[in-house]
Each structure stands twice: as C-alpha cells, then as structure tokens.
mmCIF file of N, CA, C and O in Angstrom:
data_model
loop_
_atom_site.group_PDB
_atom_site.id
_atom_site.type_symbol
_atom_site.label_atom_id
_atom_site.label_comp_id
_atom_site.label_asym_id
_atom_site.label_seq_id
_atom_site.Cartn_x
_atom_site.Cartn_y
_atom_site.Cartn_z
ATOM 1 N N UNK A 9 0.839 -1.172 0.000
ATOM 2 C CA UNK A 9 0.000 0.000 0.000
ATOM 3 C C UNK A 9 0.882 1.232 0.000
ATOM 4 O O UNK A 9 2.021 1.342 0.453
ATOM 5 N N UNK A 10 -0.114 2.417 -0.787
ATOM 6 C CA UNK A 10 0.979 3.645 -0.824
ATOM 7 C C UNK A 10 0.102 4.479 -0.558
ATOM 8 O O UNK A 10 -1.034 4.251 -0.973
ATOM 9 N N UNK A 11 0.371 5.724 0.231
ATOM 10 C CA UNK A 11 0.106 6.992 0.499
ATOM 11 C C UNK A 11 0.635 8.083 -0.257
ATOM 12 O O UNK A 11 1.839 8.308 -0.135
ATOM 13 N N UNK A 12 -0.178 8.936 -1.158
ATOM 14 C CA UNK A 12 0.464 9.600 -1.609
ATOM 15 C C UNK A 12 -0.391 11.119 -1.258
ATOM 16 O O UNK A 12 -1.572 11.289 -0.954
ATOM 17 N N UNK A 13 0.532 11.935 -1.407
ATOM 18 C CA UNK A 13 -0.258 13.669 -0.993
ATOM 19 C C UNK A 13 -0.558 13.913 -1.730
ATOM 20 O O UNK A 13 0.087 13.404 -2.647
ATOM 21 N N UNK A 14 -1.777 14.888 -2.232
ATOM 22 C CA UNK A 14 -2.210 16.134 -3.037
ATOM 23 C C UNK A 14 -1.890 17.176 -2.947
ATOM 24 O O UNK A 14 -2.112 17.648 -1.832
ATOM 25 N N UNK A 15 -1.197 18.165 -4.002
ATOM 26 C CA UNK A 15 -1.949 17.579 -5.181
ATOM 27 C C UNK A 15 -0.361 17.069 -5.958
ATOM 28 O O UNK A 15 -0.154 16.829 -7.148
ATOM 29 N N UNK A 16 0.483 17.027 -4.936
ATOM 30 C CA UNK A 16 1.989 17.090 -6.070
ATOM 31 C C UNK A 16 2.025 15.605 -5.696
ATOM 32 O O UNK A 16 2.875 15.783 -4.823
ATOM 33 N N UNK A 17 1.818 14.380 -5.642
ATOM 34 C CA UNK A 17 1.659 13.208 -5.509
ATOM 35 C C UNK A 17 3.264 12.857 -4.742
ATOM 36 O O UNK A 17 4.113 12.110 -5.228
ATOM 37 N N UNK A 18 3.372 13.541 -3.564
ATOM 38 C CA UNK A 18 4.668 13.005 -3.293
ATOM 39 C C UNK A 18 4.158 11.614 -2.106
ATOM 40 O O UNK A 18 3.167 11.529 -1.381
ATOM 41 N N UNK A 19 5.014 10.914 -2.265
ATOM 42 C CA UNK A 19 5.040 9.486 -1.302
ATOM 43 C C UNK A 19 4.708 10.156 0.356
ATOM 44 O O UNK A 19 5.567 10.889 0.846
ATOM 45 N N UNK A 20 3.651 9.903 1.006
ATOM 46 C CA UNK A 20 3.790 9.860 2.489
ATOM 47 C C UNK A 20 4.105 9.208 3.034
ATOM 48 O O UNK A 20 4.881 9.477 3.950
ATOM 49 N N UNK A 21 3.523 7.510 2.690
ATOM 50 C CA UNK A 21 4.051 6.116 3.526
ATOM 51 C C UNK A 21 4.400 5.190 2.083
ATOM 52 O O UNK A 21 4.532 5.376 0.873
ATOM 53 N N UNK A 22 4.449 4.128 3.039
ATOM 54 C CA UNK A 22 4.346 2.928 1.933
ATOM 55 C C UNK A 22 4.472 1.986 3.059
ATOM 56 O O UNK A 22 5.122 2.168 4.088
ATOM 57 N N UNK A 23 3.569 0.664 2.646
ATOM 58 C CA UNK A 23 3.399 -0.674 3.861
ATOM 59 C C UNK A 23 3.591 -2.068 3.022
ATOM 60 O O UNK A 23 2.774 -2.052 2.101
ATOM 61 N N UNK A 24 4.247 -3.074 3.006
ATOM 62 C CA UNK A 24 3.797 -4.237 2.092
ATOM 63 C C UNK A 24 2.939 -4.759 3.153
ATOM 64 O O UNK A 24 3.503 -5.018 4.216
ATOM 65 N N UNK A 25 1.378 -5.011 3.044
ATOM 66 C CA UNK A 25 0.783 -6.114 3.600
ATOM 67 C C UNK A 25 -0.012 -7.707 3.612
ATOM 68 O O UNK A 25 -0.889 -8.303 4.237
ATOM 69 N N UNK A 26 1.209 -7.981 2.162
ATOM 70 C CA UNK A 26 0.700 -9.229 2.100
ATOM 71 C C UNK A 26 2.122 -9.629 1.358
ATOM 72 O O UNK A 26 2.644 -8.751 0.671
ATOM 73 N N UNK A 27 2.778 -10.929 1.467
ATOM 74 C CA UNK A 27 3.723 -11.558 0.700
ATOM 75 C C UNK A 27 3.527 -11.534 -0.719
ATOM 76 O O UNK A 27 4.614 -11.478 -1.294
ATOM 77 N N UNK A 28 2.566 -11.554 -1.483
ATOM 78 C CA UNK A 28 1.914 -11.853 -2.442
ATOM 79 C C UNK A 28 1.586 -11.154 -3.511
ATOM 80 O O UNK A 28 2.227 -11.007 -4.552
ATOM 81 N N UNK A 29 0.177 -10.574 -3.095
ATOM 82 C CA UNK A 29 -0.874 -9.940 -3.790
ATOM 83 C C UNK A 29 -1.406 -9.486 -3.066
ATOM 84 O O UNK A 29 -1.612 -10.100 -2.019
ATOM 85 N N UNK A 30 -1.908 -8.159 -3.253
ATOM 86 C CA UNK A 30 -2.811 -7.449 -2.796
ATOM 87 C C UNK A 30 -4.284 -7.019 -3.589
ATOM 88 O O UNK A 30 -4.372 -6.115 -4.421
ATOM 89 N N UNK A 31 -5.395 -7.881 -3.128
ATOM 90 C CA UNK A 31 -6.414 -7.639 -4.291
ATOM 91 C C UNK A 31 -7.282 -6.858 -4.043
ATOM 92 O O UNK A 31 -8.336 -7.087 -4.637
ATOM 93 N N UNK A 32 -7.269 -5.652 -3.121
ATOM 94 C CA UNK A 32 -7.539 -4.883 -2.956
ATOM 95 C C UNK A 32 -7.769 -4.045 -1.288
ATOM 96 O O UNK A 32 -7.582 -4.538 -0.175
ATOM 97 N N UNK A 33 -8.242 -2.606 -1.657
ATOM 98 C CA UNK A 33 -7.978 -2.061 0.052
ATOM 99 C C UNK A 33 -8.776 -1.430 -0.127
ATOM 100 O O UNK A 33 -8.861 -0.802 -1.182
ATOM 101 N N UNK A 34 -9.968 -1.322 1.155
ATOM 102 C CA UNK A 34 -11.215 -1.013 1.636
ATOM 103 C C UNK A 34 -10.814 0.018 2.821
ATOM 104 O O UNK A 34 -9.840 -0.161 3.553
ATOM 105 N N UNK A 35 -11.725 1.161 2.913
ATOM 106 C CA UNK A 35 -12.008 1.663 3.929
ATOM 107 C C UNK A 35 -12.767 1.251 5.595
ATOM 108 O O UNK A 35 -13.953 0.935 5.513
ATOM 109 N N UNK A 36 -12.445 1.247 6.349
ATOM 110 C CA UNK A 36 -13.166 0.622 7.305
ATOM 111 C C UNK A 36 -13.231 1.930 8.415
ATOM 112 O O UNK A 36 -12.516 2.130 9.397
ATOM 113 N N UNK A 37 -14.486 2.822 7.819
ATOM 114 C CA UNK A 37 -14.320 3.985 8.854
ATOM 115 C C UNK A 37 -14.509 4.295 10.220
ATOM 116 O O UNK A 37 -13.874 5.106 10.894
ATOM 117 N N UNK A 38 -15.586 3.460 10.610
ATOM 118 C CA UNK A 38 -16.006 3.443 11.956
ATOM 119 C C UNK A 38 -14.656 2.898 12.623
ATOM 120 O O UNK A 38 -14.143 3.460 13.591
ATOM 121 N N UNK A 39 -14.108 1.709 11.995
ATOM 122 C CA UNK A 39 -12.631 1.709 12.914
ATOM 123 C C UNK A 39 -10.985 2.678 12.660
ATOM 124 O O UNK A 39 -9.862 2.420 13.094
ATOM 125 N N UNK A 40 -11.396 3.653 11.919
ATOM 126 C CA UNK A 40 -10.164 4.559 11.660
ATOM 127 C C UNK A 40 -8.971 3.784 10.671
ATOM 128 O O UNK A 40 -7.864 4.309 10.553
ATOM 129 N N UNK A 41 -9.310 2.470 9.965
ATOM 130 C CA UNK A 41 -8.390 2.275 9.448
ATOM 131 C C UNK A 41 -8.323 1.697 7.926
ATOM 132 O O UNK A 41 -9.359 2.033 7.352
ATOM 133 N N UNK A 42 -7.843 1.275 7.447
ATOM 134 C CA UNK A 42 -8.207 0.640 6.065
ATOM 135 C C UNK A 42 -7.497 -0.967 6.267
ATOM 136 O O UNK A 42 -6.597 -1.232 7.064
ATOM 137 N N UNK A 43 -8.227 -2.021 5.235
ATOM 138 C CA UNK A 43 -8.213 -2.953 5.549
ATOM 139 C C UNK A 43 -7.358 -3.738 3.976
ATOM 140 O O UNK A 43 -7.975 -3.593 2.921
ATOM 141 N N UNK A 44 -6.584 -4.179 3.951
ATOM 142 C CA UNK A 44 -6.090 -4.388 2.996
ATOM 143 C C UNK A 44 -6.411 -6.226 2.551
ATOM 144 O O UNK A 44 -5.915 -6.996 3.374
ATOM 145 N N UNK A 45 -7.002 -6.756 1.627
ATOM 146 C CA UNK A 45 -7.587 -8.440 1.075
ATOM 147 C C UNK A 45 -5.971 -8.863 0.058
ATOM 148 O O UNK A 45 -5.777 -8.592 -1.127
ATOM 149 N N UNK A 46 -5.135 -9.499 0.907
ATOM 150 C CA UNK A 46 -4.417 -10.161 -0.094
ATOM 151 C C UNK A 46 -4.650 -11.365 -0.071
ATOM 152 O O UNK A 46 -5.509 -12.015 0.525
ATOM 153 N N UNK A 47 -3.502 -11.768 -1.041
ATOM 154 C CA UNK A 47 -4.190 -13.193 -1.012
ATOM 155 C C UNK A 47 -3.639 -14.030 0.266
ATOM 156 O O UNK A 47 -4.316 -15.036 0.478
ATOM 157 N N UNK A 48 -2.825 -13.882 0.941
ATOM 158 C CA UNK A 48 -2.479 -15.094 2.552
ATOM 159 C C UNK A 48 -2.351 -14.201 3.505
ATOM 160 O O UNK A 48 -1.857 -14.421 4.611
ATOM 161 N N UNK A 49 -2.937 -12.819 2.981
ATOM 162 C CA UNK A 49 -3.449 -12.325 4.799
ATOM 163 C C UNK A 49 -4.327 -11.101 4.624
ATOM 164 O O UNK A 49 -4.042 -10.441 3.624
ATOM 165 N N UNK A 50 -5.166 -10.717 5.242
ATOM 166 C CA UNK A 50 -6.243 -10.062 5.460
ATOM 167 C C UNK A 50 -5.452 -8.711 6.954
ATOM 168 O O UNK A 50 -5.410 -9.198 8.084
ATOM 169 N N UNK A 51 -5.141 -7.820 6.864
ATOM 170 C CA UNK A 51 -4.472 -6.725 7.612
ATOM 171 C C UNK A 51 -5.379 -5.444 7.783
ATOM 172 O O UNK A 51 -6.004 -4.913 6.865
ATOM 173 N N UNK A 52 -5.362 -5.162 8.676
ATOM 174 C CA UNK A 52 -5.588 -3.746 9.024
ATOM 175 C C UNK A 52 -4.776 -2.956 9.022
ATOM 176 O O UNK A 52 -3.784 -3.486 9.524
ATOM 177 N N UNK A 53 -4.475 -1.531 8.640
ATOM 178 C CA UNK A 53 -3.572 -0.873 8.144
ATOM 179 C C UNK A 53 -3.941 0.827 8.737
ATOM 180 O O UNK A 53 -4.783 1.503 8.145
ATOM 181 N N UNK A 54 -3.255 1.316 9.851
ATOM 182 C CA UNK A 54 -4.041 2.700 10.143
ATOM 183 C C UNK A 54 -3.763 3.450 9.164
ATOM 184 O O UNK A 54 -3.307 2.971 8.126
ATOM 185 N N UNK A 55 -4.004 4.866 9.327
ATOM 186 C CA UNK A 55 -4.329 6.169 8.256
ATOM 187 C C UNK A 55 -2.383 6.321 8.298
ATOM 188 O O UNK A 55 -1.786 6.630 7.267
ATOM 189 N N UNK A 56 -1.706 6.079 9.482
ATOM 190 C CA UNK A 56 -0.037 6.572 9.166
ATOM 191 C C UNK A 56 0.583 5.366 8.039
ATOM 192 O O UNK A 56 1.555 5.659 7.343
ATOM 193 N N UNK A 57 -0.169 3.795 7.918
ATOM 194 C CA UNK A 57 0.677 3.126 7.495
ATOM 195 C C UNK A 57 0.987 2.082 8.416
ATOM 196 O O UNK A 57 1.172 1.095 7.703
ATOM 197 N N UNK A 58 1.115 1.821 9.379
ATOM 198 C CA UNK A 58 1.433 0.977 10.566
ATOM 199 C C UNK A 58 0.061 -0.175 10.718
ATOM 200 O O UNK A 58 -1.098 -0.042 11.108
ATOM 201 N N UNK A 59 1.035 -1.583 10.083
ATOM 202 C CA UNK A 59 -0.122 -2.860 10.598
ATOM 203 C C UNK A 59 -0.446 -2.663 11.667
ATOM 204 O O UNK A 59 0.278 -2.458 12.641
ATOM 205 N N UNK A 60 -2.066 -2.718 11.587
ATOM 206 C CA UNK A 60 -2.562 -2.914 12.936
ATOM 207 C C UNK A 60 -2.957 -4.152 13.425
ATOM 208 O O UNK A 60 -2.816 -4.161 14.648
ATOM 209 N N UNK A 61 -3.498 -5.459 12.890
ATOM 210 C CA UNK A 61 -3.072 -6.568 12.916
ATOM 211 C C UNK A 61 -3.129 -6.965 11.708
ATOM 212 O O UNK A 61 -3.498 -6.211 10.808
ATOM 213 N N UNK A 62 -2.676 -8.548 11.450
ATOM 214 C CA UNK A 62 -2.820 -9.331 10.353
ATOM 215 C C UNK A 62 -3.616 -10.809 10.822
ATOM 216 O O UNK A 62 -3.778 -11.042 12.020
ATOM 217 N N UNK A 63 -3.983 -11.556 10.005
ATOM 218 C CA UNK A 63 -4.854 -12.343 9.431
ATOM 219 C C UNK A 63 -4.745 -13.410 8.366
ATOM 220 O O UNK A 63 -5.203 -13.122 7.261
ATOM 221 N N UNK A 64 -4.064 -14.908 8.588
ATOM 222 C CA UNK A 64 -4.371 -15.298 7.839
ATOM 223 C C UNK A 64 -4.800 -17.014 7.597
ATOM 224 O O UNK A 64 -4.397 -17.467 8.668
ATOM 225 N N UNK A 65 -4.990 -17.411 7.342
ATOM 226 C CA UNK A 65 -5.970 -18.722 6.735
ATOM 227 C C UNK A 65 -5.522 -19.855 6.310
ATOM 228 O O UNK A 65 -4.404 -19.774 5.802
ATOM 229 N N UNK A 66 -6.091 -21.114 6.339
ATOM 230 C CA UNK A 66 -5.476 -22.061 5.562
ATOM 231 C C UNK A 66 -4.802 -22.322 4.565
ATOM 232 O O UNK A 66 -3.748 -22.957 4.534
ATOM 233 N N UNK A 67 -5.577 -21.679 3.389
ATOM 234 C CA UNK A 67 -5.562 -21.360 2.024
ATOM 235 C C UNK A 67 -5.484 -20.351 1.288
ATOM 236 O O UNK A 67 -6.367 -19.557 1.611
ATOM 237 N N UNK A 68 -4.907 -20.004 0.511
ATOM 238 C CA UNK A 68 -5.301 -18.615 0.030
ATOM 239 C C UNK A 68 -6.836 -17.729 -0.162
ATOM 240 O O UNK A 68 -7.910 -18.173 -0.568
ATOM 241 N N UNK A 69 -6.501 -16.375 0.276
ATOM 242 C CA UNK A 69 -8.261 -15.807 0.495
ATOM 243 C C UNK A 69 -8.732 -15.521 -1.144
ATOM 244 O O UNK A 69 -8.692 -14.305 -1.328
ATOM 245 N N UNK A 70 -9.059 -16.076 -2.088
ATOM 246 C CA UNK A 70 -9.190 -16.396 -3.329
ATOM 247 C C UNK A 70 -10.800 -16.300 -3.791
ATOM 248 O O UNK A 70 -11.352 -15.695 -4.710
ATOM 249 N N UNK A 71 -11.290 -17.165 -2.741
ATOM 250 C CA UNK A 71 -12.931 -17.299 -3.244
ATOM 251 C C UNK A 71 -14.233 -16.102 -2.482
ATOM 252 O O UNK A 71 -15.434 -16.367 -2.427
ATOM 253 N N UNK A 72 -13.537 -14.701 -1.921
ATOM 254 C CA UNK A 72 -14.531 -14.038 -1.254
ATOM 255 C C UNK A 72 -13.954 -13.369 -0.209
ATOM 256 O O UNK A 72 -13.186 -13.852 0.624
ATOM 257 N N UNK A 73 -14.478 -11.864 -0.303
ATOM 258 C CA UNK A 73 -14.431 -11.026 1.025
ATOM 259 C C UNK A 73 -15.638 -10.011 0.966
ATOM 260 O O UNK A 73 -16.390 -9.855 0.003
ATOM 261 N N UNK A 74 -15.670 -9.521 1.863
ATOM 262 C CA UNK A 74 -17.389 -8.842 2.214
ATOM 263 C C UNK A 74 -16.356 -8.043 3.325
ATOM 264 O O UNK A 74 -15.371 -8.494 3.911
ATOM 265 N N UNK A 75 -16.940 -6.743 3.381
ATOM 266 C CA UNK A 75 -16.201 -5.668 4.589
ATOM 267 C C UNK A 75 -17.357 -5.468 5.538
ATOM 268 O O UNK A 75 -17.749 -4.465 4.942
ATOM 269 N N UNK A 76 -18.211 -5.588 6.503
ATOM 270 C CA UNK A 76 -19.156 -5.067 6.738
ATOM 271 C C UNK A 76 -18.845 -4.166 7.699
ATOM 272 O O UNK A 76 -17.657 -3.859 7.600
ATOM 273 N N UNK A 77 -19.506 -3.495 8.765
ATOM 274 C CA UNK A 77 -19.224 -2.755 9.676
ATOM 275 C C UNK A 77 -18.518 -2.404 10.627
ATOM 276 O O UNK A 77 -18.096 -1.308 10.997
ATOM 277 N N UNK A 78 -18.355 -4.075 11.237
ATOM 278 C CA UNK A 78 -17.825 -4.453 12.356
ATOM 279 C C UNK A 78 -16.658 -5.847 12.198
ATOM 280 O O UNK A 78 -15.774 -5.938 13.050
ATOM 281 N N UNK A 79 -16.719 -6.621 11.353
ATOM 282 C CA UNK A 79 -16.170 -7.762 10.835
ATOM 283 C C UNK A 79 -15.645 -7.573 8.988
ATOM 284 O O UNK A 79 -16.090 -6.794 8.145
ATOM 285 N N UNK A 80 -14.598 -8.586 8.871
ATOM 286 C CA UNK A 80 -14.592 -9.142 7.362
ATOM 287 C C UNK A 80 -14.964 -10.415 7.349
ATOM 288 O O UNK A 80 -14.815 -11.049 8.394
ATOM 289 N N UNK A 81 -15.505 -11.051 6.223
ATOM 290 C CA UNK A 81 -15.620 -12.181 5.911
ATOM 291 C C UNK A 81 -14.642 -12.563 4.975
ATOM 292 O O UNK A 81 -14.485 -11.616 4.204
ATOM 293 N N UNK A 82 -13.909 -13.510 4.678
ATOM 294 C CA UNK A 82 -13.295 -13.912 3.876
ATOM 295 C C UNK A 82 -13.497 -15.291 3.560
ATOM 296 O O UNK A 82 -13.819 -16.028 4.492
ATOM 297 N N UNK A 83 -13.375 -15.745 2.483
ATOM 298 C CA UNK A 83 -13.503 -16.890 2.128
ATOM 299 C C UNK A 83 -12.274 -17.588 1.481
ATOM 300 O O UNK A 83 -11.945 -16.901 0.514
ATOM 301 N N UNK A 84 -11.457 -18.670 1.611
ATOM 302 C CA UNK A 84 -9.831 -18.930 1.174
ATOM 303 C C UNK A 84 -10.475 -20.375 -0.213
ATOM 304 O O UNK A 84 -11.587 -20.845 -0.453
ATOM 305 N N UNK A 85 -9.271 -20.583 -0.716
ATOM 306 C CA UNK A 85 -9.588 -21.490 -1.888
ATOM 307 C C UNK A 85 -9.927 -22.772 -1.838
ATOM 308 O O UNK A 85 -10.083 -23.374 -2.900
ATOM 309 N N UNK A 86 -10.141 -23.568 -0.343
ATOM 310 C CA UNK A 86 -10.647 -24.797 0.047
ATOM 311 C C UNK A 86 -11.925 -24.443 0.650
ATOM 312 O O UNK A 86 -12.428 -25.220 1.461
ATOM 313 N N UNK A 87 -12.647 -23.079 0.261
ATOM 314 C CA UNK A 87 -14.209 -22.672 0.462
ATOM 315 C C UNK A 87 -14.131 -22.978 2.362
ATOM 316 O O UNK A 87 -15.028 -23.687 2.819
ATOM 317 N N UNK A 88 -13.132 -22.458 3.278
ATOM 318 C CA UNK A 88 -12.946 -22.391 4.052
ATOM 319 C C UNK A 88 -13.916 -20.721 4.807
ATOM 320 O O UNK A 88 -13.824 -19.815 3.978
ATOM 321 N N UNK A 89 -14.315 -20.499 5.447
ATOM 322 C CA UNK A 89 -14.932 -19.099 6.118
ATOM 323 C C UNK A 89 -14.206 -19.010 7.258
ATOM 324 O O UNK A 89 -13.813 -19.909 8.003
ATOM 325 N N UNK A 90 -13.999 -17.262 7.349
ATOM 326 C CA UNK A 90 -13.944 -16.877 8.427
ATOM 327 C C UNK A 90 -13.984 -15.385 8.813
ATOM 328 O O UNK A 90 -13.640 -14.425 8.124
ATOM 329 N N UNK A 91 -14.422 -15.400 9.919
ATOM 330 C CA UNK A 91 -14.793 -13.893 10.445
ATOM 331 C C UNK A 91 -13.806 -12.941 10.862
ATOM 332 O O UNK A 91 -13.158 -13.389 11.807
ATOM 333 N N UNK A 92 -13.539 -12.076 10.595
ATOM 334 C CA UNK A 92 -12.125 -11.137 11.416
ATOM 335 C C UNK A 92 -12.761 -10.058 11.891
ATOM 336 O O UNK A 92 -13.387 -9.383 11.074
ATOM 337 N N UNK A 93 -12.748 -9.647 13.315
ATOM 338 C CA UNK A 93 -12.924 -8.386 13.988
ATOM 339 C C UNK A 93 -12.071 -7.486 13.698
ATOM 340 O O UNK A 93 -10.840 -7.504 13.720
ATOM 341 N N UNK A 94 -12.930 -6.566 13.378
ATOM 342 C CA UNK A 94 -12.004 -5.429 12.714
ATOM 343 C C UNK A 94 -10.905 -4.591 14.331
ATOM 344 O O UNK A 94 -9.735 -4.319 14.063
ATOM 345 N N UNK A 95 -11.180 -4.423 15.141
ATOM 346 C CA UNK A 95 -10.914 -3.595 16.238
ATOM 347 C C UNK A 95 -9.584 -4.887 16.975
ATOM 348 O O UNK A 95 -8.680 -4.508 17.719
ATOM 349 N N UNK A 96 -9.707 -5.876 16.691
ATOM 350 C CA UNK A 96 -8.749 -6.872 17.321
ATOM 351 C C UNK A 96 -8.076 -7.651 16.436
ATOM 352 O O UNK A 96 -7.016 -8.081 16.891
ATOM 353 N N UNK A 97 -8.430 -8.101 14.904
ATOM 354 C CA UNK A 97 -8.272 -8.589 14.098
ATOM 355 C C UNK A 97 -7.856 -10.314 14.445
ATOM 356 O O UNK A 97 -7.202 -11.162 13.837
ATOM 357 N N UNK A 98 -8.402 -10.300 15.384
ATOM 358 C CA UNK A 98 -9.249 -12.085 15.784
ATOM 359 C C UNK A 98 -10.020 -12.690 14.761
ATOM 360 O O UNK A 98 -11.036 -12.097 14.400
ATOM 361 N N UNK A 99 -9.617 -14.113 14.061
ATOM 362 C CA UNK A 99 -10.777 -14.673 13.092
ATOM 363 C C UNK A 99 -11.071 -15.722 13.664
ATOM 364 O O UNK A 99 -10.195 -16.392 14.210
ATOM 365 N N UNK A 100 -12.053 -16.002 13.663
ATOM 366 C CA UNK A 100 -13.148 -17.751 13.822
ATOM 367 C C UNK A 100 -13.325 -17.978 12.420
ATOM 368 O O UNK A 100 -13.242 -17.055 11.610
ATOM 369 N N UNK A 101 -13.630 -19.477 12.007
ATOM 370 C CA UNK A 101 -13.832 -20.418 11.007
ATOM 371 C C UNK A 101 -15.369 -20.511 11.523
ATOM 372 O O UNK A 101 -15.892 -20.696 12.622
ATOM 373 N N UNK A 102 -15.885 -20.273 10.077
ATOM 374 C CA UNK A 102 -17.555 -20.055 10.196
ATOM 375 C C UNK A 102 -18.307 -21.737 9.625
ATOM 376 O O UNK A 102 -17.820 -22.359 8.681
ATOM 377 N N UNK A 103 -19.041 -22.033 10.102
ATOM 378 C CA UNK A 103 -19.434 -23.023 9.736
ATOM 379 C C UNK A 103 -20.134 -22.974 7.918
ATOM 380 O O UNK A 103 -20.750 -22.067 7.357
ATOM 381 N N UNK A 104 -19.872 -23.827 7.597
ATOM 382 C CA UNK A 104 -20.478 -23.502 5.820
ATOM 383 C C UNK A 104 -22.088 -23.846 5.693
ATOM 384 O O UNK A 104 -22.668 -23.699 4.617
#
C-alpha cells in the first residue's frame, strides 16, 4: 500500500501487507483504518501506514471477502470461512 499527498503526488508512507498480492484495500471507517484483502493475509492498516493486525488462513483468500461494519468475511480457496474483527483482528472459522 501507498500513500500519496495532493496535489503534487509526493510518497507519504508505503506498507507491504501481504507476501503476495494485494487484491484490494477497503475503507473501514467506523474503525479509523483501512483494511487491505491479499491473497495469505487479510491486515488492518491505520491512516499513518502501521499494521494494525494481520490475518491469515489455511488457504489462500481467493474465493470471497465482504467488509461489513464491524467484521470481514473472507472466504480462502478450500471454500474455508472466516470472520475477522475489525478492532482486534481475531478470526473464527464459520461453519459452511
């Protein structure tokens, strides 16, 4: 992930939060931070750049993510589930 300023696009941060791939980064406002879906870990990432935790799974997170309010869902490539609290970044395996 990169931070960049307006409007002269100079670099503020930069974070790698996944070994891999990063398939994308969501806002998660109610918790102040953004949430970054790679593929072997699921991270929270504050507004400076600094992991706030990480997250990751059996399998690669490949088949599904959903951001909702309070949790992510992710889904890995053996159709595995699981829940991550956004504020602790704790996951449980959801029953299918």
């Amino acid at each position: 992930m990169v931070c960049l300023a307006l409007p002269d696009l100079g670099m503020e941060w930069s974070t790698r939060t996944d070994e891999a791939t990063c398939f994308g980064v969501y806002h998660a406002r109610a918790h102040q931070c953004f949430v970054s879906h790679g593929e072997l870990e699921v991270a929270g990432v504050s507004y400076g750049g600094g992991i706030l935790w990480r997250f990751s799974g059996a399998d690669i997170f490949t088949n599904g993510f959903e951001l909702s309010h309070h949790h992510v869902d992710v889904i890995d490539w053996n159709d595995n589930r699981y829940r991550i609290d956004l504020a602790t970044g704790k996951g449980n395996t959801l029953a299918i």
